mmCIF file of C-alpha atoms and ligand atoms in Angstrom:
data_model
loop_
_atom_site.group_PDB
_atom_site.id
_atom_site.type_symbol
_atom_site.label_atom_id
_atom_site.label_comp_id
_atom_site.label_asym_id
_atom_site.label_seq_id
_atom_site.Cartn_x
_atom_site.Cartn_y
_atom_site.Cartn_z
ATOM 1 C CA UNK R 1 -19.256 2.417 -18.198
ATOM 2 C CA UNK R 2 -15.894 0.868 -16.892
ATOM 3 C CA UNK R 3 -14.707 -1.848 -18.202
ATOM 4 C CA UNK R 4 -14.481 -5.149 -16.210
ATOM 5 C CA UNK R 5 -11.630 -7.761 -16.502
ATOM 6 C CA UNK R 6 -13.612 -10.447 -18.146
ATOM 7 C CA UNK R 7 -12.611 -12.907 -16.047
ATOM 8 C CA UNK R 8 -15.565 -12.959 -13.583
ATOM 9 C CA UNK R 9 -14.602 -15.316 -11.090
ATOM 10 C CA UNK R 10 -16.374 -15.447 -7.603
ATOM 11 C CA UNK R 11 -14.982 -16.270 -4.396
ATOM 12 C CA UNK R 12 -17.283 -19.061 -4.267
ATOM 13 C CA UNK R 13 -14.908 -20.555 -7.039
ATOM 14 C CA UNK R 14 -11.934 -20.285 -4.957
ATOM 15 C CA UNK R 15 -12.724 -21.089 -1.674
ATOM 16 C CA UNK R 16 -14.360 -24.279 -0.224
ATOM 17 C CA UNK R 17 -18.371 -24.169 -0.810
ATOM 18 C CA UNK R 18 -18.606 -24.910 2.708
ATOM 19 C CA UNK R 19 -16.229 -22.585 4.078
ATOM 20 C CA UNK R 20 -17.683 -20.096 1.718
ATOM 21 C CA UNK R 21 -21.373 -20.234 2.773
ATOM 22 C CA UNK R 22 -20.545 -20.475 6.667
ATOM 23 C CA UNK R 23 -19.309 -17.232 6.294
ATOM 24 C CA UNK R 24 -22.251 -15.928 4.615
ATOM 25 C CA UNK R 25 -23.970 -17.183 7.647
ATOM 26 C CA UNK R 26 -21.648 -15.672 10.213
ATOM 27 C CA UNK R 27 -21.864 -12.496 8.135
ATOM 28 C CA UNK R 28 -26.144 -12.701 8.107
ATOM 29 C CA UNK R 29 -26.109 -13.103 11.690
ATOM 30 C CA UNK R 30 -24.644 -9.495 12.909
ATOM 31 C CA UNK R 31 -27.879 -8.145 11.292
ATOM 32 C CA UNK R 32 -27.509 -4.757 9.416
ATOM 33 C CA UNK R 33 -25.181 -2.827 11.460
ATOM 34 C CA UNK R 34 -22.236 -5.310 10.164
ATOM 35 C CA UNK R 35 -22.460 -3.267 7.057
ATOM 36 C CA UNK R 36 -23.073 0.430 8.926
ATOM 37 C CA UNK R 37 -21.242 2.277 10.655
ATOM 38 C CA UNK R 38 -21.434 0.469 14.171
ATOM 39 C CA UNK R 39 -18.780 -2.482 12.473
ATOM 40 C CA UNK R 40 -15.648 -2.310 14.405
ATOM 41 C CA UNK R 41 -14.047 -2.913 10.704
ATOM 42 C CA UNK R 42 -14.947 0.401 9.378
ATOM 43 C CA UNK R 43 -14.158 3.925 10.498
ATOM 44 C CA UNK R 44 -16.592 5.774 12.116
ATOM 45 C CA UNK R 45 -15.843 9.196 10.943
ATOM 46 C CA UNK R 46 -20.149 9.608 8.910
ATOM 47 C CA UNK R 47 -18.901 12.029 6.672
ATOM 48 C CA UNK R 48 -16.161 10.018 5.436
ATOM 49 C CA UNK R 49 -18.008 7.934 3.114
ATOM 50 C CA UNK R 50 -20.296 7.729 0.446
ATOM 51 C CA UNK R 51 -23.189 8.942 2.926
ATOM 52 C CA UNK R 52 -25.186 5.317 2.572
ATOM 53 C CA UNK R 53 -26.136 3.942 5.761
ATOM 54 C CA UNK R 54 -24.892 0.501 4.816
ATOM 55 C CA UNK R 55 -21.624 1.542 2.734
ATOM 56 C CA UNK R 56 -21.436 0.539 -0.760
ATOM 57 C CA UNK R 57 -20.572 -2.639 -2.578
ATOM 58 C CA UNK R 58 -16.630 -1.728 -2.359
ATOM 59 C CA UNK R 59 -16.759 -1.296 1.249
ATOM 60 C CA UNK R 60 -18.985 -4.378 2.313
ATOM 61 C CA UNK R 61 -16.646 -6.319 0.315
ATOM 62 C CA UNK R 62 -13.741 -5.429 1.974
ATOM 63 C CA UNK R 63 -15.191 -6.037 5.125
ATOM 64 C CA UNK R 64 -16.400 -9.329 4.416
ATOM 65 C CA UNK R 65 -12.933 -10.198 2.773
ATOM 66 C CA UNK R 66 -10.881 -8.612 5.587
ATOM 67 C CA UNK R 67 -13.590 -10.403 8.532
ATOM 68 C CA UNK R 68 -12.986 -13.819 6.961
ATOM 69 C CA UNK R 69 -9.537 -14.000 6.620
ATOM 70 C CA UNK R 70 -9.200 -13.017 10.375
ATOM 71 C CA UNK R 71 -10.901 -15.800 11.220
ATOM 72 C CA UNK R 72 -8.179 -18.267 9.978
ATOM 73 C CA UNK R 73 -5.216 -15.699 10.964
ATOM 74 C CA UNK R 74 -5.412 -13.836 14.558
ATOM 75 C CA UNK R 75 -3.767 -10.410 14.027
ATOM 76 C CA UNK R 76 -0.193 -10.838 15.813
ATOM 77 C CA UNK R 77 -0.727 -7.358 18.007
ATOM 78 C CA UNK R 78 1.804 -8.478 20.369
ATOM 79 C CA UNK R 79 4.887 -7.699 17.466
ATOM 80 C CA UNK R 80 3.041 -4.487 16.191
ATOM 81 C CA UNK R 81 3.287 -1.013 16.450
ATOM 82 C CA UNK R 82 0.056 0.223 18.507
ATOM 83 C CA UNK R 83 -2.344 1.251 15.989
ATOM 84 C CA UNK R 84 -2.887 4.411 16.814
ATOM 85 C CA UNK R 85 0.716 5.274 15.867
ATOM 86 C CA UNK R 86 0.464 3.704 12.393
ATOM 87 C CA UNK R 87 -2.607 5.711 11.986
ATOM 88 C CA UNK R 88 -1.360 8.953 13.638
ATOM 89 C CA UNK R 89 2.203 9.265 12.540
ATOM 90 C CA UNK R 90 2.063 9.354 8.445
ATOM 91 C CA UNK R 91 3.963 10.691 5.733
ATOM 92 C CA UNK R 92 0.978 11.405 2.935
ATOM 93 C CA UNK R 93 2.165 14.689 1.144
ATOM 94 C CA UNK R 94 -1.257 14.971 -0.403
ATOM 95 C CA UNK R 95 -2.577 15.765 2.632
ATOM 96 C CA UNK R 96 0.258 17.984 3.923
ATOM 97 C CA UNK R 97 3.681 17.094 5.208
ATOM 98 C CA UNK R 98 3.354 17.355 9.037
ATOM 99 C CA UNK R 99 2.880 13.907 10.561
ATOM 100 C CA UNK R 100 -0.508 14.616 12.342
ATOM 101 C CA UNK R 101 -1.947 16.324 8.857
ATOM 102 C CA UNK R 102 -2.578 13.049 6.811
ATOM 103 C CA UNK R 103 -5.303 12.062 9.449
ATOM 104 C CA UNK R 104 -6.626 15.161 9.912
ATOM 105 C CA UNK R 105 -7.000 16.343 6.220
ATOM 106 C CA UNK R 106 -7.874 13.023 4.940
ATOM 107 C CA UNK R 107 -10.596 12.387 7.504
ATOM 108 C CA UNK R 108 -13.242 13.366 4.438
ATOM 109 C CA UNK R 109 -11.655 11.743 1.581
ATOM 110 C CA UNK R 110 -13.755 9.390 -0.952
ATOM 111 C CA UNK R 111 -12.684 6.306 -0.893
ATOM 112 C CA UNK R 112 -15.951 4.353 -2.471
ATOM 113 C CA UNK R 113 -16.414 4.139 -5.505
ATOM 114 C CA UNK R 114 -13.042 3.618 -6.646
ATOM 115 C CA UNK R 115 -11.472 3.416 -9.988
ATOM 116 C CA UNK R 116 -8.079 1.897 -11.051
ATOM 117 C CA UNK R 117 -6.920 2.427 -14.957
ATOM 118 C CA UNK R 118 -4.715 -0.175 -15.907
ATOM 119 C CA UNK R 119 -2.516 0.875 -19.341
ATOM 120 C CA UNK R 120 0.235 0.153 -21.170
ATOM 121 C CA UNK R 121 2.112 -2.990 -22.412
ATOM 122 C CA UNK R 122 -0.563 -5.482 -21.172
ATOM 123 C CA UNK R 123 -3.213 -7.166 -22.664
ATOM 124 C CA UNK R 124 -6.022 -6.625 -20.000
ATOM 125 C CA UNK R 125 -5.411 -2.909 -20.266
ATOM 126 C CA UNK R 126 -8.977 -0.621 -18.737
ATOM 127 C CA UNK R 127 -10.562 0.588 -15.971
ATOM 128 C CA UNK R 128 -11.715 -1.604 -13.838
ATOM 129 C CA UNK R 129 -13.892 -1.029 -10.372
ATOM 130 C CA UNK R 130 -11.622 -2.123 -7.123
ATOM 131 C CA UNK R 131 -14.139 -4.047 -6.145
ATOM 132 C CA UNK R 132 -13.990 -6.332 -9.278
ATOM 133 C CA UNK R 133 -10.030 -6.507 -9.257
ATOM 134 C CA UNK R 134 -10.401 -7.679 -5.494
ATOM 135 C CA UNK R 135 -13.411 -9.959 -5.906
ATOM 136 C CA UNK R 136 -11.717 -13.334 -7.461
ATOM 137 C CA UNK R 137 -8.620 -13.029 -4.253
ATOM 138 C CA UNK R 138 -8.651 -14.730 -0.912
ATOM 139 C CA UNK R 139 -7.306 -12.088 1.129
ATOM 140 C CA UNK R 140 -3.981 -12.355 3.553
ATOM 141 C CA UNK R 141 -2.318 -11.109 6.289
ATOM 142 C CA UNK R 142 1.362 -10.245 6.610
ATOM 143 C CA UNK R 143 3.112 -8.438 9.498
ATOM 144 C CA UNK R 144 6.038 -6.617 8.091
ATOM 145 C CA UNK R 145 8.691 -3.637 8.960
ATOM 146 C CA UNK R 146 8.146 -0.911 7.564
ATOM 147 C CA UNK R 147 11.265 1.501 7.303
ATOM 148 C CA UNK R 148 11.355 5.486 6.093
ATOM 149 C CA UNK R 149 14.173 6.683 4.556
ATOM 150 C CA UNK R 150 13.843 9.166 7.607
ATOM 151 C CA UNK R 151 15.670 6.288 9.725
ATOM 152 C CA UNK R 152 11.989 5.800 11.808
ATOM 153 C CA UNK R 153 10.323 2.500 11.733
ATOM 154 C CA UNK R 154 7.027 0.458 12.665
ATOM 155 C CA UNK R 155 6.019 -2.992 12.230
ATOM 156 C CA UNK R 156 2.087 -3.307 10.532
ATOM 157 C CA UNK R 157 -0.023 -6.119 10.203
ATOM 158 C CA UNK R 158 -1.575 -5.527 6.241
ATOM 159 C CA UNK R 159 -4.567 -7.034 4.819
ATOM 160 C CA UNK R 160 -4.350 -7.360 1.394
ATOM 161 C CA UNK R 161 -2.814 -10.069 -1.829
ATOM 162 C CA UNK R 162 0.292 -10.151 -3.554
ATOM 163 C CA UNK R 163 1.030 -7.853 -6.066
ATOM 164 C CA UNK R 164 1.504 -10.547 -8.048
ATOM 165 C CA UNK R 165 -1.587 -11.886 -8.013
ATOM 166 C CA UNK R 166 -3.162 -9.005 -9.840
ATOM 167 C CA UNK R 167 -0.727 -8.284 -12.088
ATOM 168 C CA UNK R 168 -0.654 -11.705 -13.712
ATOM 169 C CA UNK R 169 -4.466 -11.144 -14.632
ATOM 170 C CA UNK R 170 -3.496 -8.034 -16.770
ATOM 171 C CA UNK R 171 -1.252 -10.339 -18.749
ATOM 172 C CA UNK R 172 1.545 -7.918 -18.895
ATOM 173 C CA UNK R 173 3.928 -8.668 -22.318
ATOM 174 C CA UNK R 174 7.002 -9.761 -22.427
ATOM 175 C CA UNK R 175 8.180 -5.859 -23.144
ATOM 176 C CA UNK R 176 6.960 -4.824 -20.157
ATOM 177 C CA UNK R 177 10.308 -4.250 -18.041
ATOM 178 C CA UNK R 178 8.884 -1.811 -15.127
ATOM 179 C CA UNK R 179 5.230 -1.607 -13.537
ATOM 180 C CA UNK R 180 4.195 2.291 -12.454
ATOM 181 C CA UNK R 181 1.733 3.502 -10.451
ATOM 182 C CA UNK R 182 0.287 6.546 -9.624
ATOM 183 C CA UNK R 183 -1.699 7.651 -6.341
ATOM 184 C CA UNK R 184 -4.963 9.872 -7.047
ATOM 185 C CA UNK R 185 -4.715 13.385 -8.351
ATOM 186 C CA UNK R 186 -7.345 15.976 -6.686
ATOM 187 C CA UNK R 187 -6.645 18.595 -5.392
ATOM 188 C CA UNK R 188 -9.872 19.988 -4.099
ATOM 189 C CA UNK R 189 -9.781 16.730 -1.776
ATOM 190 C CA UNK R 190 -6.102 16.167 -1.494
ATOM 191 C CA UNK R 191 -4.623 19.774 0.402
ATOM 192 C CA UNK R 192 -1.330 19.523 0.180
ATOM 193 C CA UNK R 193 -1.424 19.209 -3.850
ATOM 194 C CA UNK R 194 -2.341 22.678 -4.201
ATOM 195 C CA UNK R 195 0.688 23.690 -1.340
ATOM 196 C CA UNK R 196 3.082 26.539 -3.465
ATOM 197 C CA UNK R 197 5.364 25.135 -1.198
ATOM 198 C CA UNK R 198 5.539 21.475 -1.864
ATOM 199 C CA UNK R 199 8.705 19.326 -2.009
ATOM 200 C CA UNK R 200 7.151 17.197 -4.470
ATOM 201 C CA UNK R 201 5.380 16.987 -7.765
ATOM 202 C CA UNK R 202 2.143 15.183 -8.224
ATOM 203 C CA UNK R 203 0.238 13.133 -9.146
ATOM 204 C CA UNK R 204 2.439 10.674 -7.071
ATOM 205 C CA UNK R 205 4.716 8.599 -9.019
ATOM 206 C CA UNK R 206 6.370 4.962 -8.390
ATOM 207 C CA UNK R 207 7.796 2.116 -9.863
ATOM 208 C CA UNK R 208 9.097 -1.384 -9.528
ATOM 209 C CA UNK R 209 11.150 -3.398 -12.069
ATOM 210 C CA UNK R 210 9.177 -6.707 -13.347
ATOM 211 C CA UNK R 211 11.058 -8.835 -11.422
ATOM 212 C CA UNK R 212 10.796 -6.575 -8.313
ATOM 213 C CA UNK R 213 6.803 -6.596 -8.376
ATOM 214 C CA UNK R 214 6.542 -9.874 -8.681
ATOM 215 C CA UNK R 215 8.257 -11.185 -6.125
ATOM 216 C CA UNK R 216 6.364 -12.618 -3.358
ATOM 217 C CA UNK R 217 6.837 -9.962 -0.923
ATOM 218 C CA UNK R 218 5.485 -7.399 -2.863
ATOM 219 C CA UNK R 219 2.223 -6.962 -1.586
ATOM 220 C CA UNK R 220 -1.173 -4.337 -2.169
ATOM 221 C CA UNK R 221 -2.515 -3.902 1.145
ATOM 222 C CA UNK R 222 -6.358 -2.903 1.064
ATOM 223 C CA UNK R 223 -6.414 -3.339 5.352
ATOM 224 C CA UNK R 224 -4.345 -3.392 8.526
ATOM 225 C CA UNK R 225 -4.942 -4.546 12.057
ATOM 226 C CA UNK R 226 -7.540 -6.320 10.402
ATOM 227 C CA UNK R 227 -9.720 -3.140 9.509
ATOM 228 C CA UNK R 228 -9.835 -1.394 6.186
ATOM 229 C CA UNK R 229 -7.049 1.157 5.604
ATOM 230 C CA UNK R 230 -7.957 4.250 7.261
ATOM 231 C CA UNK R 231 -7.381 7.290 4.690
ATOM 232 C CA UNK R 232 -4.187 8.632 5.721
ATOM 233 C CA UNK R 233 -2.689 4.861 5.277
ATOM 234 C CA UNK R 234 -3.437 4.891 1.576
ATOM 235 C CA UNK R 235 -7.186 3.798 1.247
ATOM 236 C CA UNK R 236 -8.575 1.987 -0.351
ATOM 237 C CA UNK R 237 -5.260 0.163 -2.030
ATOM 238 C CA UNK R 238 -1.790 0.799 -1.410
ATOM 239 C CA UNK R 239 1.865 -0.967 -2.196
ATOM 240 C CA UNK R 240 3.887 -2.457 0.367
ATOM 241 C CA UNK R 241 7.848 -2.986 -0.622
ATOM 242 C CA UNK R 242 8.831 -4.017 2.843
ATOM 243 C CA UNK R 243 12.527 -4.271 1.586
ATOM 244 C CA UNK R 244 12.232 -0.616 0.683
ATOM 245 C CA UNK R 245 11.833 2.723 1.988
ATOM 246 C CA UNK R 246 8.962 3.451 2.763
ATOM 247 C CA UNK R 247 8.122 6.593 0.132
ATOM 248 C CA UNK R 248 8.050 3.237 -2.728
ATOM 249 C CA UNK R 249 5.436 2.114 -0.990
ATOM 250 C CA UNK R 250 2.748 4.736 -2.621
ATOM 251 C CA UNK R 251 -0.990 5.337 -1.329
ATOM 252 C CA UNK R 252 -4.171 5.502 -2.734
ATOM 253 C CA UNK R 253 -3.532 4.014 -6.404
ATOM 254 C CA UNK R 254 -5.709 4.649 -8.886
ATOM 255 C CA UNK R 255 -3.573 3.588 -11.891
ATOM 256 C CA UNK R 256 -0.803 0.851 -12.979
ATOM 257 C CA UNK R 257 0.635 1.222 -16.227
ATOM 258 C CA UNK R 258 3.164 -1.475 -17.526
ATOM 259 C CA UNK R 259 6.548 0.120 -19.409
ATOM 260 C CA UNK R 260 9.415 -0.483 -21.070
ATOM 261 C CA UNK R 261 11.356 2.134 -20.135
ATOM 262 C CA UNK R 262 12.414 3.317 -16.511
ATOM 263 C CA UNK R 263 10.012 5.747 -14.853
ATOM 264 C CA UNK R 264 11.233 8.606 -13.501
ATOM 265 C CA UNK R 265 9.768 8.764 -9.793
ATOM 266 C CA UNK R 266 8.422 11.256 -7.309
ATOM 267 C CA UNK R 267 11.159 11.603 -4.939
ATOM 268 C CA UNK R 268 13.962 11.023 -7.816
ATOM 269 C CA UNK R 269 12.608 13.663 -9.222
ATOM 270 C CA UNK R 270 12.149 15.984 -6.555
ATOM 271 C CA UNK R 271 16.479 15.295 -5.478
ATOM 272 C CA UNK R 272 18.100 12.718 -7.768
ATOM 273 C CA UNK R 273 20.571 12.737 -5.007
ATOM 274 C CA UNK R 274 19.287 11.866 -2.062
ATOM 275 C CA UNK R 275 16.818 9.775 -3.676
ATOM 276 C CA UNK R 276 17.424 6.679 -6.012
ATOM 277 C CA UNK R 277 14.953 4.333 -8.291
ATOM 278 C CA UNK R 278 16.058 0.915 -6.132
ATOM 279 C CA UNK R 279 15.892 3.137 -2.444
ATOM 280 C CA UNK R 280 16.507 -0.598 -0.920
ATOM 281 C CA UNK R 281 17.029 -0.143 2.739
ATOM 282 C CA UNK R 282 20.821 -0.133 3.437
ATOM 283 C CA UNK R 283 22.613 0.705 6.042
ATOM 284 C CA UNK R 284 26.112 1.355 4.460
ATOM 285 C CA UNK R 285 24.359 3.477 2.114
ATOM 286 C CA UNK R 286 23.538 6.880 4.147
ATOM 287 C CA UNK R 287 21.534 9.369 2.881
ATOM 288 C CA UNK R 288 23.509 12.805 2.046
ATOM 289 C CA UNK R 289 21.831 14.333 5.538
ATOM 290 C CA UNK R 290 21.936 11.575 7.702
ATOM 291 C CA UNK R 291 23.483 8.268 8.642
ATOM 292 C CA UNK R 292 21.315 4.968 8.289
ATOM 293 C CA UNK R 293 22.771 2.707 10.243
ATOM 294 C CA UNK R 294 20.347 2.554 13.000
ATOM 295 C CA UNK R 295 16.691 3.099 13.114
ATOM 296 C CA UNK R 296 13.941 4.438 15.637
ATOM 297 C CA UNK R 297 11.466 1.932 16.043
ATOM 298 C CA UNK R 298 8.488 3.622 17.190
ATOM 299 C CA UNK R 299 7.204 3.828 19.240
ATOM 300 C CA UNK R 300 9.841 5.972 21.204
ATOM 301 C CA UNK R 301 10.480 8.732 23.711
ATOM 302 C CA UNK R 302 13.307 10.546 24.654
ATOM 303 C CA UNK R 303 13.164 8.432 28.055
ATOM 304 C CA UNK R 304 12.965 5.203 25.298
ATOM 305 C CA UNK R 305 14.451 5.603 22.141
ATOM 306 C CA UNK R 306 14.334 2.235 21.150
ATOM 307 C CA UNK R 307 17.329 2.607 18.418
ATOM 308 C CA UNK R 308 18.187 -0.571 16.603
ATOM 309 C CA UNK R 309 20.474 -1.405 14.116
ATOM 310 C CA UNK R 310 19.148 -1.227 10.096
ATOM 311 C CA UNK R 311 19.221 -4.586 8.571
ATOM 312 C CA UNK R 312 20.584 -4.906 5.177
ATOM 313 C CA UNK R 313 16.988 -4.942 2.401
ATOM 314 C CA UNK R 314 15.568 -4.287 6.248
ATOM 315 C CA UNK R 315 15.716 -8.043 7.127
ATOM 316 C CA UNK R 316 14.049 -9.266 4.290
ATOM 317 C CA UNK R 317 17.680 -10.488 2.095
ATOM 318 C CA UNK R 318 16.523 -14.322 1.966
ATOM 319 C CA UNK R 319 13.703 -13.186 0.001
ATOM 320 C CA UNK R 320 14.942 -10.475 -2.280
ATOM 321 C CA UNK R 321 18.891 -10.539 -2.287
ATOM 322 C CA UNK R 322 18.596 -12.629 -5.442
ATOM 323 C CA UNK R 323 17.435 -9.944 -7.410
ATOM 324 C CA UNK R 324 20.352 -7.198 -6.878
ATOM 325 C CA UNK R 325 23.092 -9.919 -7.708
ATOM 326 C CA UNK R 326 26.191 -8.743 -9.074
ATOM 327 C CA UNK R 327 24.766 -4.700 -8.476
ATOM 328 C CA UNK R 328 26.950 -2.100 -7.314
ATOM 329 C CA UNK R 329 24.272 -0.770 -4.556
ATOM 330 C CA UNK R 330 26.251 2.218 -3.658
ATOM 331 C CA UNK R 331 25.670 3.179 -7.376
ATOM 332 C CA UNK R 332 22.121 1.882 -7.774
ATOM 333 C CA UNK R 333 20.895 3.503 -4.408
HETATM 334 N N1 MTE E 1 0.928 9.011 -2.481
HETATM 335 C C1 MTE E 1 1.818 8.952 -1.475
HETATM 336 N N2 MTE E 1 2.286 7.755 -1.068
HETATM 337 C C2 MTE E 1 3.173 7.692 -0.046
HETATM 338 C C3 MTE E 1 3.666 8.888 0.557
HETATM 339 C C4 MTE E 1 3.137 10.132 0.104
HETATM 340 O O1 MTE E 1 3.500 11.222 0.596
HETATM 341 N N3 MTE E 1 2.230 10.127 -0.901
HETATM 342 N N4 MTE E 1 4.611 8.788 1.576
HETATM 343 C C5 MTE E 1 5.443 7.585 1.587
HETATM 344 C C6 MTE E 1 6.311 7.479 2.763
HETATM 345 S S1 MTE E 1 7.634 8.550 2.817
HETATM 346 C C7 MTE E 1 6.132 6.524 3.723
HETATM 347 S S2 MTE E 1 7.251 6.322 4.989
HETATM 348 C C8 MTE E 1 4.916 5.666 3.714
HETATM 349 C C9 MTE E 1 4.209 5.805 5.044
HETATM 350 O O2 MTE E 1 3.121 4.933 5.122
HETATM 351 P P1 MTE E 1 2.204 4.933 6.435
HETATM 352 O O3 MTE E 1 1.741 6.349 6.661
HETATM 353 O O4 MTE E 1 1.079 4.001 6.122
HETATM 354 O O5 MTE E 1 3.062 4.442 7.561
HETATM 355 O O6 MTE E 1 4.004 5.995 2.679
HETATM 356 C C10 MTE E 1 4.620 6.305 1.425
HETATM 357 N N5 MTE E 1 3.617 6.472 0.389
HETATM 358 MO MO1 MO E 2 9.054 7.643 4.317
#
């Protein structure tokens, strides 16, 4: 049996009682299908879940979670990358390298139940059921850029909290210097895990220093265009490092562990040159193949590139500029 986090808070502690029960109301009045497969929240793809007509407790939270907050905050399409780009175009190794594979090899993956183990120098260290990490959190939206190291770029409305916001109920020591996480290892689901001819090692490996994770950009998205996270986007919980490239920002986490010592990461690993532990977006820093300077923000054409200049931490240096201070960033790429 998995352990809980003993704090057993309910959202009915957190929120307004009013505010609270009007949604239970709002939620009783779509009736059953809210919870099947005919809610607009959830992916219709039957065989992609746990095979219960109403989804399980991990899904109808989510939806309720993800339906309420969109209530208070309309999703900001207009500034967005169509959907069907951010869940067309993927990187997800896992599930093979092309950019179409992801949602085409993932289309079947489990998602519900899910388990995340939380270890190391923390004092709420076990494994825990997602949906009683997420229960206790008012969930928000935030529209951010999202920039690959292969100079492409979208802009995504998440759903999720602050990566903050769980950490601090682990209670992670004083020792703890670097928070790691690792995406699911299986490959009779996961395709490109078995591939001879992979670039990269798994399980799936990143990192953040302490003061990196909890800053309050650093974000766990669980949804996006207000609608869970479809598979090849990371489901059911994935990191967002909007400052970063995207290949920190790993999928499908089923374990955090908090260290002392630096991690040694997936795509470090795989070329130490090409690939650093910071991998803040910086455009006097090009990668040994390619210049990035500019960006293609998708979506584009060869009619419409839409090329734009890379911003230095991709826009976001108000926020996180602080915390490189008095780094050489050519040296810590
Ligand atoms: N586990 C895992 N996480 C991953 C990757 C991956 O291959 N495996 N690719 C990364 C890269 S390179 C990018 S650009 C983003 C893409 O996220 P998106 O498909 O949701 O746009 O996911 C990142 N997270
Ligand atoms: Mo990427």
């Amino acid at each position: 049996m998995p352990k809980k986090l003993s704090r057993n808070t309910h959202e009915n502690e957190v929120t307004d009682e009013s505010v609270y029960l009007s949604r239970r109301s709002l939620l009783k009045g779509f009736g059953g299908s809210i919870l099947g497969y005919h809610s607009p929240l959830l992916y219709s793809d039957k065989s992609s879940s746990t095979g219960n007509e109403f989804g399980s407790e991990l899904h109808q939270m989510l939806f309720q979670k993800i339906k309420s907050r969109l209530k208070e905050d309309a999703i900001k399409l207009a500034e967005s990358t169509p959907f069907n780009y951010a869940s067309s175009y993927n990187n997800f190794y896992e599930f093979g390298s092309g950019k179409s594979d992801p949602k085409k090899n993932a289309k079947k993956f489990i998602t519900d139940p899910w388990e995340v183990s939380v270890q190391g120098e923390c004092d709420g260290a076990g494994t825990y059921h997602l949906e009683d990490l997420v229960r206790p959190h008012l969930l928000e939206e935030r529209i951010y850029r999202l920039r690959c190291v292969e100079a492409w770029s979208m802009v995504i409305p998440w759903v999720g909290l602050p990566l903050l916001s769980l950490l601090k109920r682990f209670k992670p020591r004083s020792n703890a210097k670097y928070v790691k996480f690792e995406t699911l290892y299986d490959p009779i689901q996961m395709p490109g895990q078995k591939s001879l001819f992979s670039a990269i090692e798994y399980p799936y490996v990143e990192a953040l220093r302490m003061d990196e994770a909890t800053n309050e950009l650093s974000f766990l998205a669980l949804g996006m265009y207000g609608k869970i996270l479809p598979n090849q986007n990371g489901a059911p919980i994935r990191l967002v490092v909007p400052w970063k490239y995207g290949f920190k920002s790993i999928k499908s986490i089923v374990k955090i562990e908090f260290v002392e010592e630096r991690p040694v990461t997936t795509w470090m690993k795989s070329n130490p040159r090409e690939y650093g532990f910071y991998s803040n977006v910086n455009p006097s820093v090009d990668h040994p193949r390619w210049s990035q300077a500019t960006e293609r923000r998708l979506p584009s054409s060869i009619f419409s590139p839409n090329i734009r200049p890379t911003e230095m931490f991709n826009g976001y240096g108000d926020e996180v500029a602080y915390l490189y201070r008095g780094m050489d960033l050519k040296k810590f790429y």
